[in-house]
């Protein structure tokens, strides 16, 4: 029989009052551990607050090597062991102050621009202001899809200010932020919005099979729990992928337990191990896989999306292998009692941790922002026989920065010659290109390695492909 824990109804005004009386206490400790900075948080408990805290640290690209989480009752106490990307402790006073303020204010209307401006470093913008028009796109993935979308947007005079695209299990999900390329600012005219949506619908439906569905939504995107007027793009992409059902038939390692997979502990197993069992009134979830950035964020995000509450948890890494253990219940107090419930959670966690997996090659891009830049980059990738598996691009002042993960059109790891051809064709746009398999990255080259005369050469294939794309779009619009 299913165990149900009944919880009293808490009035939202009383909950808000408790938060004001007991605001979060954030201590950044550089003395207790010789290798890591400890971020200690004590506060009144509230559903979703764990994800908000992890999100703050993840958005700063900090490495969370260990975490201890306890939130039974009305109070929680969490400790995160963090370093920067180079393994150094956090010593920048502006960064420490930002972490303290951001965690405290993440539940009170969000991180302000003033707080971001006081931080003496560049932060990859995960929240994109909804002063830009947002388009959510989901559907069946295919090679060159992002290139087709970017080409159409450029042709109809839309400037892409930010874009994030994920692909997984033959599905694709994107959030693209646009400005009017002719007049600047958000696209306000309903007729203009409808025109853009119609063009995107044509692209998504061009190669659909019978029974396939796609969705293009014009929206002021607000991820669940995000402050009004802002959207956390990566949280939203997890929601979109889950809604697309990318978790169906998404299996981890056959043994379902990292303890019995010797290859995992030797660093040779790339699969994800999820084991779920009952334990003292909780459902205990154990996750083992190859360690990577933002692993904790993706796991906690998936649990919140599935309406689970984390009461206790511990996470850490041993060598290249990460292990996480969570004691959870559903938001209504129920535990997982049937094999079907446990199997569904297992599939959803494997999918959530696989969406950001990096196999193939990664391009880092930094150049002067201009209209049509996303189209130029994605077209060069497509022309050279590569397919984009994940992409992220945004603007920082007058510059555009981003990362593109590419592989062969059939999903395999392509020969490095194709990647180097993209670097040569794009010239000064590509900062570096690396091969990524698991946690291993091998540098292939950068724009500084390309001779000046090669950068000056025009690409006949690029020009021809551009004309063909425009012609194809015009025909489909008829």
Short mmCIF file of C-alpha atoms in Angstrom, two decimals:
data_model
loop_
_atom_site.label_atom_id
_atom_site.label_comp_id
_atom_site.label_asym_id
_atom_site.label_seq_id
_atom_site.Cartn_x
_atom_site.Cartn_y
_atom_site.Cartn_z
CA UNK A 1 0.00 0.00 0.00
CA UNK A 2 1.29 3.46 -0.92
CA UNK A 3 2.60 5.45 2.01
CA UNK A 4 1.12 8.95 2.12
CA UNK A 5 2.34 11.74 4.38
CA UNK A 6 -0.31 14.41 4.83
CA UNK A 7 1.02 17.93 5.08
CA UNK A 8 -0.76 21.00 6.49
CA UNK A 9 -1.78 23.73 4.11
CA UNK A 10 0.47 26.77 4.53
CA UNK A 11 -0.89 30.15 3.56
CA UNK A 12 1.38 31.91 1.05
CA UNK A 13 1.33 35.16 3.06
CA UNK A 14 2.45 33.34 6.21
CA UNK A 15 5.19 31.61 4.22
CA UNK A 16 6.35 34.98 2.89
CA UNK A 17 6.35 36.42 6.42
CA UNK A 18 8.53 33.54 7.67
CA UNK A 19 10.98 34.25 4.84
CA UNK A 20 11.18 37.94 5.78
CA UNK A 21 11.72 37.14 9.46
CA UNK A 22 14.32 34.47 8.68
CA UNK A 23 16.13 35.53 5.48
CA UNK A 24 18.79 33.17 4.09
CA UNK A 25 22.17 33.29 5.82
CA UNK A 26 25.00 32.76 3.33
CA UNK A 27 28.55 32.18 4.60
CA UNK A 28 31.44 31.91 2.15
CA UNK A 29 34.21 30.10 4.04
CA UNK A 30 37.78 29.94 2.73
CA UNK A 31 39.36 28.65 5.97
CA UNK A 32 37.79 25.23 6.65
CA UNK A 33 39.06 23.42 3.54
CA UNK A 34 42.55 23.83 2.02
CA UNK A 35 41.38 23.10 -1.53
CA UNK A 36 37.81 24.43 -1.81
CA UNK A 37 35.64 27.36 -0.83
CA UNK A 38 32.64 26.33 1.26
CA UNK A 39 29.34 28.07 0.55
CA UNK A 40 27.08 27.45 3.57
CA UNK A 41 23.40 28.40 3.42
CA UNK A 42 20.86 28.35 6.27
CA UNK A 43 17.32 29.51 5.72
CA UNK A 44 13.63 28.85 6.15
CA UNK A 45 12.68 26.00 3.83
CA UNK A 46 10.65 26.58 0.70
CA UNK A 47 9.85 24.36 -2.27
CA UNK A 48 12.28 24.96 -5.14
CA UNK A 49 14.86 26.90 -3.13
CA UNK A 50 17.52 24.21 -3.61
CA UNK A 51 17.37 24.60 -7.39
CA UNK A 52 17.59 28.39 -7.06
CA UNK A 53 20.81 28.11 -5.02
CA UNK A 54 22.44 25.55 -7.32
CA UNK A 55 21.43 27.70 -10.30
CA UNK A 56 23.30 30.72 -8.92
CA UNK A 57 26.53 28.70 -8.62
CA UNK A 58 26.05 27.00 -11.99
CA UNK A 59 25.47 30.31 -13.79
CA UNK A 60 28.87 31.48 -12.53
CA UNK A 61 30.46 28.37 -14.10
CA UNK A 62 31.75 27.29 -10.69
CA UNK A 63 32.72 23.67 -10.08
CA UNK A 64 30.74 22.01 -7.26
CA UNK A 65 32.95 19.14 -6.11
CA UNK A 66 30.85 18.15 -3.07
CA UNK A 67 27.50 19.11 -1.62
CA UNK A 68 25.60 18.21 1.56
CA UNK A 69 21.89 19.00 1.66
CA UNK A 70 19.45 18.68 4.55
CA UNK A 71 16.01 20.28 4.52
CA UNK A 72 13.72 18.17 6.69
CA UNK A 73 11.12 20.28 8.47
CA UNK A 74 10.82 24.05 8.16
CA UNK A 75 14.55 24.78 7.90
CA UNK A 76 17.32 23.74 5.55
CA UNK A 77 21.11 23.70 5.81
CA UNK A 78 23.21 23.20 2.68
CA UNK A 79 26.98 23.18 2.15
CA UNK A 80 28.61 23.37 -1.29
CA UNK A 81 32.34 22.84 -1.91
CA UNK A 82 33.21 25.00 -4.92
CA UNK A 83 36.18 26.16 -6.99
CA UNK A 84 36.60 28.09 -10.20
CA UNK A 85 37.20 26.32 -13.52
CA UNK A 86 40.95 26.17 -12.80
CA UNK A 87 40.46 24.50 -9.42
CA UNK A 88 41.22 27.63 -7.39
CA UNK A 89 39.39 28.82 -4.30
CA UNK A 90 37.19 31.91 -4.61
CA UNK A 91 39.12 34.96 -3.44
CA UNK A 92 37.58 37.78 -5.49
CA UNK A 93 35.61 39.90 -3.00
CA UNK A 94 33.15 41.05 -5.65
CA UNK A 95 32.41 37.41 -6.58
CA UNK A 96 31.89 36.42 -2.93
CA UNK A 97 29.54 39.36 -2.36
CA UNK A 98 27.65 38.51 -5.54
CA UNK A 99 27.12 34.90 -4.43
CA UNK A 100 25.80 36.04 -1.05
CA UNK A 101 23.43 38.58 -2.59
CA UNK A 102 22.31 36.36 -5.47
CA UNK A 103 21.34 33.43 -3.22
CA UNK A 104 19.44 35.75 -0.87
CA UNK A 105 17.63 37.59 -3.65
CA UNK A 106 16.97 34.64 -5.98
CA UNK A 107 13.58 34.16 -4.28
CA UNK A 108 12.73 37.88 -3.99
CA UNK A 109 12.30 39.07 -7.55
CA UNK A 110 15.61 37.93 -8.93
CA UNK A 111 19.16 39.11 -9.44
CA UNK A 112 19.30 42.80 -10.32
CA UNK A 113 21.37 44.41 -13.04
CA UNK A 114 23.09 46.47 -10.34
CA UNK A 115 24.29 43.29 -8.64
CA UNK A 116 25.62 41.97 -11.96
CA UNK A 117 27.39 45.25 -12.74
CA UNK A 118 29.22 45.15 -9.39
CA UNK A 119 30.69 41.76 -10.26
CA UNK A 120 34.19 42.29 -11.66
CA UNK A 121 34.01 39.52 -14.23
CA UNK A 122 31.96 38.47 -17.23
CA UNK A 123 29.09 36.11 -16.50
CA UNK A 124 27.51 34.02 -19.22
CA UNK A 125 23.98 35.36 -19.40
CA UNK A 126 21.60 32.53 -18.50
CA UNK A 127 18.68 34.84 -17.80
CA UNK A 128 17.67 36.76 -20.89
CA UNK A 129 15.54 39.84 -20.42
CA UNK A 130 12.11 39.50 -21.97
CA UNK A 131 12.51 42.92 -23.54
CA UNK A 132 13.48 40.76 -26.52
CA UNK A 133 10.85 38.63 -28.27
CA UNK A 134 11.23 34.96 -27.39
CA UNK A 135 10.43 32.05 -29.69
CA UNK A 136 10.28 28.50 -28.36
CA UNK A 137 10.76 25.81 -30.99
CA UNK A 138 10.39 22.07 -30.46
CA UNK A 139 10.14 19.14 -32.84
CA UNK A 140 11.96 16.25 -34.49
CA UNK A 141 15.68 16.91 -34.95
CA UNK A 142 17.42 16.64 -38.33
CA UNK A 143 20.85 17.64 -39.70
CA UNK A 144 21.02 21.34 -40.53
CA UNK A 145 17.84 22.33 -38.68
CA UNK A 146 19.40 25.24 -36.77
CA UNK A 147 21.08 26.44 -39.98
CA UNK A 148 17.74 26.52 -41.81
CA UNK A 149 16.08 28.41 -38.95
CA UNK A 150 18.92 30.95 -38.72
CA UNK A 151 18.90 31.51 -42.49
CA UNK A 152 15.16 32.19 -42.55
CA UNK A 153 15.36 34.63 -39.63
CA UNK A 154 18.19 36.52 -41.33
CA UNK A 155 16.29 36.69 -44.63
CA UNK A 156 13.18 38.21 -43.03
CA UNK A 157 15.17 40.83 -41.10
CA UNK A 158 15.28 39.35 -37.60
CA UNK A 159 18.40 39.82 -35.47
CA UNK A 160 19.16 36.93 -33.11
CA UNK A 161 20.33 38.41 -29.79
CA UNK A 162 20.58 35.05 -28.00
CA UNK A 163 19.89 31.42 -28.82
CA UNK A 164 20.21 28.12 -27.01
CA UNK A 165 19.50 24.81 -28.76
CA UNK A 166 19.58 21.26 -27.40
CA UNK A 167 19.10 17.97 -29.22
CA UNK A 168 18.51 14.58 -27.64
CA UNK A 169 16.88 11.31 -28.67
CA UNK A 170 15.93 12.68 -32.11
CA UNK A 171 14.19 15.67 -30.52
CA UNK A 172 15.22 19.31 -30.69
CA UNK A 173 14.31 22.21 -28.42
CA UNK A 174 15.37 25.83 -28.86
CA UNK A 175 14.76 29.19 -27.24
CA UNK A 176 15.64 32.05 -29.57
CA UNK A 177 15.49 35.74 -28.63
CA UNK A 178 14.98 38.24 -31.44
CA UNK A 179 15.08 41.93 -32.18
CA UNK A 180 13.64 43.66 -35.21
CA UNK A 181 16.65 43.88 -37.52
CA UNK A 182 15.29 46.97 -39.26
CA UNK A 183 13.99 49.10 -36.39
CA UNK A 184 15.74 47.52 -33.39
CA UNK A 185 14.03 46.59 -30.15
CA UNK A 186 11.52 43.81 -29.56
CA UNK A 187 9.07 42.69 -32.24
CA UNK A 188 5.83 44.23 -31.00
CA UNK A 189 3.58 44.25 -34.09
CA UNK A 190 1.28 41.18 -33.94
CA UNK A 191 1.30 40.89 -37.73
CA UNK A 192 5.11 40.87 -37.77
CA UNK A 193 5.20 38.23 -35.02
CA UNK A 194 2.75 36.06 -36.96
CA UNK A 195 4.89 36.43 -40.10
CA UNK A 196 8.00 35.23 -38.26
CA UNK A 197 6.10 32.33 -36.71
CA UNK A 198 4.71 31.28 -40.11
CA UNK A 199 8.22 31.14 -41.60
CA UNK A 200 9.48 29.06 -38.67
CA UNK A 201 6.49 26.72 -38.97
CA UNK A 202 7.38 26.14 -42.63
CA UNK A 203 10.95 25.20 -41.72
CA UNK A 204 9.86 22.82 -38.95
CA UNK A 205 7.23 21.13 -41.11
CA UNK A 206 9.36 20.87 -44.26
CA UNK A 207 10.67 17.34 -43.64
CA UNK A 208 8.16 16.03 -41.13
CA UNK A 209 7.17 12.40 -41.24
CA UNK A 210 3.59 11.25 -40.81
CA UNK A 211 2.64 11.56 -37.15
CA UNK A 212 5.49 13.95 -36.27
CA UNK A 213 4.60 17.12 -34.41
CA UNK A 214 6.43 20.42 -34.07
CA UNK A 215 5.67 23.53 -32.07
CA UNK A 216 6.63 27.16 -32.52
CA UNK A 217 5.46 29.47 -29.75
CA UNK A 218 5.90 33.23 -29.50
CA UNK A 219 6.05 34.01 -25.83
CA UNK A 220 7.38 36.02 -22.94
CA UNK A 221 9.01 32.94 -21.49
CA UNK A 222 8.92 32.42 -17.75
CA UNK A 223 10.45 29.19 -16.44
CA UNK A 224 8.74 27.75 -13.40
CA UNK A 225 9.91 29.62 -10.35
CA UNK A 226 11.65 32.36 -12.34
CA UNK A 227 11.11 36.02 -11.48
CA UNK A 228 8.48 37.81 -13.53
CA UNK A 229 9.96 39.34 -16.67
CA UNK A 230 12.94 36.97 -16.78
CA UNK A 231 13.46 33.44 -18.01
CA UNK A 232 16.20 30.99 -17.15
CA UNK A 233 16.80 29.43 -20.53
CA UNK A 234 18.37 26.15 -19.43
CA UNK A 235 15.56 25.42 -16.99
CA UNK A 236 13.09 26.15 -19.75
CA UNK A 237 14.89 23.79 -22.16
CA UNK A 238 14.66 20.97 -19.62
CA UNK A 239 10.92 21.64 -19.42
CA UNK A 240 10.54 21.65 -23.22
CA UNK A 241 12.53 18.44 -23.68
CA UNK A 242 10.49 16.71 -20.98
CA UNK A 243 7.26 17.87 -22.63
CA UNK A 244 8.57 16.44 -25.93
CA UNK A 245 8.94 13.04 -24.27
CA UNK A 246 12.67 12.67 -24.93
CA UNK A 247 12.87 10.41 -21.84
CA UNK A 248 10.87 7.61 -23.48
CA UNK A 249 12.97 4.46 -23.91
CA UNK A 250 15.93 6.35 -22.45
CA UNK A 251 17.85 3.66 -20.57
CA UNK A 252 20.95 3.94 -18.44
CA UNK A 253 23.50 1.22 -17.89
CA UNK A 254 21.94 -2.28 -18.01
CA UNK A 255 23.21 -3.17 -14.53
CA UNK A 256 21.32 -0.15 -13.06
CA UNK A 257 23.88 0.10 -10.26
CA UNK A 258 27.32 1.66 -10.45
CA UNK A 259 28.56 -0.74 -7.73
CA UNK A 260 28.30 -3.60 -10.20
CA UNK A 261 29.77 -1.74 -13.18
CA UNK A 262 33.54 -2.04 -12.96
CA UNK A 263 33.95 -0.08 -16.19
CA UNK A 264 32.35 2.99 -14.57
CA UNK A 265 34.89 3.17 -11.74
CA UNK A 266 37.73 2.60 -14.25
CA UNK A 267 36.43 5.63 -16.18
CA UNK A 268 35.43 3.60 -19.23
CA UNK A 269 31.64 3.48 -18.95
CA UNK A 270 29.87 6.47 -20.51
CA UNK A 271 26.38 5.39 -19.47
CA UNK A 272 24.34 6.71 -16.55
CA UNK A 273 23.48 4.50 -13.58
CA UNK A 274 20.28 5.20 -11.61
CA UNK A 275 19.07 3.01 -8.75
CA UNK A 276 15.87 3.72 -6.77
CA UNK A 277 14.65 2.00 -3.61
CA UNK A 278 12.56 2.66 -0.50
CA UNK A 279 14.41 3.80 2.61
CA UNK A 280 12.88 4.86 5.96
CA UNK A 281 9.88 6.70 4.54
CA UNK A 282 11.75 8.18 1.57
CA UNK A 283 12.55 7.10 -1.95
CA UNK A 284 16.34 6.88 -2.17
CA UNK A 285 17.79 7.75 -5.58
CA UNK A 286 21.41 6.92 -6.33
CA UNK A 287 22.99 8.34 -9.49
CA UNK A 288 26.45 7.44 -10.78
CA UNK A 289 27.97 8.66 -14.04
CA UNK A 290 30.95 10.43 -15.56
CA UNK A 291 31.54 13.76 -13.84
CA UNK A 292 30.97 16.96 -15.82
CA UNK A 293 30.05 20.61 -15.28
CA UNK A 294 26.46 21.37 -14.17
CA UNK A 295 25.68 17.76 -13.31
CA UNK A 296 24.12 18.74 -9.96
CA UNK A 297 22.06 21.50 -11.59
CA UNK A 298 20.63 19.15 -14.24
CA UNK A 299 19.72 16.50 -11.64
CA UNK A 300 18.02 18.92 -9.23
CA UNK A 301 16.24 20.62 -12.13
CA UNK A 302 14.82 17.27 -13.29
CA UNK A 303 13.61 16.38 -9.79
CA UNK A 304 11.82 19.71 -9.42
CA UNK A 305 10.25 19.42 -12.88
CA UNK A 306 8.85 16.05 -11.78
CA UNK A 307 7.42 17.60 -8.58
CA UNK A 308 9.82 15.91 -6.15
CA UNK A 309 11.07 17.44 -2.90
CA UNK A 310 14.68 16.76 -1.86
CA UNK A 311 14.90 16.25 1.91
CA UNK A 312 18.49 15.03 2.19
CA UNK A 313 21.24 14.61 -0.37
CA UNK A 314 24.97 14.19 -0.75
CA UNK A 315 26.95 14.53 -3.96
CA UNK A 316 30.63 14.23 -4.80
CA UNK A 317 33.17 12.83 -7.24
CA UNK A 318 35.86 10.17 -7.09
CA UNK A 319 38.28 10.69 -9.94
CA UNK A 320 36.22 11.10 -13.11
CA UNK A 321 33.13 9.44 -11.61
CA UNK A 322 30.41 11.42 -9.87
CA UNK A 323 27.96 9.96 -7.36
CA UNK A 324 24.79 11.58 -6.05
CA UNK A 325 22.33 10.24 -3.49
CA UNK A 326 18.94 11.84 -2.83
CA UNK A 327 16.21 11.10 -0.30
CA UNK A 328 13.01 12.38 -1.88
CA UNK A 329 9.23 12.37 -1.78
CA UNK A 330 6.65 13.72 -4.17
CA UNK A 331 5.45 17.24 -3.41
CA UNK A 332 2.21 15.76 -2.01
CA UNK A 333 4.23 13.65 0.45
CA UNK A 334 3.99 10.32 -1.41
CA UNK A 335 6.92 7.99 -2.06
CA UNK A 336 7.51 5.82 -5.13
CA UNK A 337 5.87 2.48 -4.45
CA UNK A 338 5.46 0.78 -7.84
CA UNK A 339 8.02 -0.45 -10.36
CA UNK A 340 6.36 1.72 -13.01
CA UNK A 341 6.84 4.90 -10.97
CA UNK A 342 10.48 4.07 -10.28
CA UNK A 343 11.14 3.18 -13.91
CA UNK A 344 9.65 6.46 -15.14
CA UNK A 345 11.82 8.49 -12.74
CA UNK A 346 14.87 6.49 -13.82
CA UNK A 347 14.20 7.24 -17.50
CA UNK A 348 13.61 10.94 -16.80
CA UNK A 349 16.86 11.30 -14.85
CA UNK A 350 18.90 9.50 -17.51
CA UNK A 351 17.40 11.81 -20.16
CA UNK A 352 18.03 14.97 -18.12
CA UNK A 353 21.68 14.05 -17.56
CA UNK A 354 22.19 13.05 -21.21
CA UNK A 355 20.91 16.25 -22.83
CA UNK A 356 24.12 18.14 -22.11
CA UNK A 357 26.46 15.24 -22.94
CA UNK A 358 29.35 16.33 -25.18
CA UNK A 359 30.72 14.01 -27.83
CA UNK A 360 32.38 15.23 -30.99
CA UNK A 361 33.85 18.72 -31.33
CA UNK A 362 33.23 22.08 -29.72
CA UNK A 363 33.69 25.51 -31.34
CA UNK A 364 34.10 28.58 -29.15
CA UNK A 365 33.03 31.73 -30.96
CA UNK A 366 33.74 35.37 -30.15
CA UNK A 367 33.44 38.18 -32.68
CA UNK A 368 31.77 41.51 -33.31
CA UNK A 369 28.02 41.17 -33.18
CA UNK A 370 26.18 41.60 -36.46
CA UNK A 371 22.90 40.61 -38.04
CA UNK A 372 23.04 37.18 -39.67
CA UNK A 373 26.00 35.94 -37.61
CA UNK A 374 24.21 32.80 -36.40
CA UNK A 375 23.28 32.01 -39.99
CA UNK A 376 26.92 32.40 -41.12
CA UNK A 377 28.29 30.10 -38.42
CA UNK A 378 25.67 27.37 -38.77
CA UNK A 379 25.90 27.43 -42.58
CA UNK A 380 29.66 26.84 -42.47
CA UNK A 381 29.13 23.89 -40.13
CA UNK A 382 26.45 22.43 -42.38
CA UNK A 383 28.45 22.84 -45.59
CA UNK A 384 31.31 20.84 -44.15
CA UNK A 385 29.19 17.80 -43.39
CA UNK A 386 28.72 18.44 -39.67
CA UNK A 387 25.57 18.57 -37.56
CA UNK A 388 25.05 20.78 -34.49
CA UNK A 389 24.07 18.75 -31.43
CA UNK A 390 24.03 21.67 -28.97
CA UNK A 391 24.54 25.40 -29.30
CA UNK A 392 24.56 28.52 -27.17
CA UNK A 393 25.06 32.07 -28.38
CA UNK A 394 24.49 35.46 -26.77
CA UNK A 395 25.64 39.06 -26.93
CA UNK A 396 27.99 40.85 -24.55
CA UNK A 397 27.97 44.52 -25.42
CA UNK A 398 29.11 44.84 -29.03
CA UNK A 399 30.42 41.26 -29.17
CA UNK A 400 28.76 37.92 -29.75
CA UNK A 401 30.00 34.86 -27.86
CA UNK A 402 28.94 31.26 -28.02
CA UNK A 403 29.77 27.59 -28.17
CA UNK A 404 28.73 25.03 -30.78
CA UNK A 405 28.98 21.26 -30.32
CA UNK A 406 29.14 19.37 -33.59
CA UNK A 407 29.33 15.77 -34.81
CA UNK A 408 28.83 13.88 -38.07
CA UNK A 409 25.34 14.00 -39.57
CA UNK A 410 24.75 10.42 -38.41
CA UNK A 411 25.78 11.30 -34.85
CA UNK A 412 29.29 9.87 -35.04
CA UNK A 413 32.52 11.68 -34.25
CA UNK A 414 33.66 13.28 -37.51
CA UNK A 415 37.20 13.56 -38.77
CA UNK A 416 39.07 16.63 -37.50
CA UNK A 417 39.66 17.81 -41.09
CA UNK A 418 36.03 18.93 -41.40
CA UNK A 419 36.32 20.90 -38.16
CA UNK A 420 39.52 22.59 -39.30
CA UNK A 421 37.78 23.49 -42.58
CA UNK A 422 35.08 25.30 -40.58
CA UNK A 423 37.76 27.16 -38.60
CA UNK A 424 39.44 28.29 -41.84
CA UNK A 425 36.18 29.36 -43.45
CA UNK A 426 34.94 31.38 -40.50
CA UNK A 427 38.32 33.04 -40.02
CA UNK A 428 38.38 35.40 -37.06
CA UNK A 429 34.97 34.26 -35.78
CA UNK A 430 36.17 30.99 -34.19
CA UNK A 431 38.36 31.45 -31.13
CA UNK A 432 39.16 27.76 -30.65
CA UNK A 433 38.02 24.26 -31.52
CA UNK A 434 38.44 21.24 -29.25
CA UNK A 435 37.55 17.57 -29.42
CA UNK A 436 35.32 16.55 -26.52
CA UNK A 437 34.73 12.97 -25.41
CA UNK A 438 33.45 12.77 -21.84
CA UNK A 439 35.75 15.01 -19.78
CA UNK A 440 38.66 14.89 -22.26
CA UNK A 441 39.27 17.87 -24.52
CA UNK A 442 41.92 18.11 -27.22
CA UNK A 443 42.67 21.45 -28.83
CA UNK A 444 42.60 21.39 -32.64
CA UNK A 445 43.30 24.98 -33.54
CA UNK A 446 42.08 28.55 -33.53
CA UNK A 447 41.63 31.42 -35.91
CA UNK A 448 45.11 32.70 -35.04
CA UNK A 449 46.54 29.52 -36.56
CA UNK A 450 45.01 30.22 -39.96
CA UNK A 451 47.05 32.12 -42.54
CA UNK A 452 45.80 35.55 -43.57
CA UNK A 453 45.39 34.61 -47.22
CA UNK A 454 43.18 31.62 -46.29
CA UNK A 455 40.92 33.85 -44.23
CA UNK A 456 40.56 36.20 -47.17
CA UNK A 457 39.45 33.47 -49.60
CA UNK A 458 35.79 33.54 -50.46
CA UNK A 459 33.77 30.36 -50.19
CA UNK A 460 31.95 29.57 -53.44
CA UNK A 461 30.10 26.73 -51.71
CA UNK A 462 28.90 29.10 -48.99
CA UNK A 463 27.55 31.59 -51.53
CA UNK A 464 25.84 28.84 -53.56
CA UNK A 465 24.30 27.25 -50.47
CA UNK A 466 22.98 30.62 -49.33
CA UNK A 467 21.22 31.11 -52.67
CA UNK A 468 19.76 27.59 -52.55
CA UNK A 469 18.44 28.11 -49.00
CA UNK A 470 16.74 31.35 -50.00
CA UNK A 471 15.23 29.70 -53.10
CA UNK A 472 14.01 26.70 -51.07
CA UNK A 473 12.39 28.98 -48.50
CA UNK A 474 10.66 31.01 -51.20
CA UNK A 475 9.27 27.86 -52.86
CA UNK A 476 7.95 26.45 -49.58
CA UNK A 477 6.25 29.77 -48.83
CA UNK A 478 4.19 29.59 -52.01
#
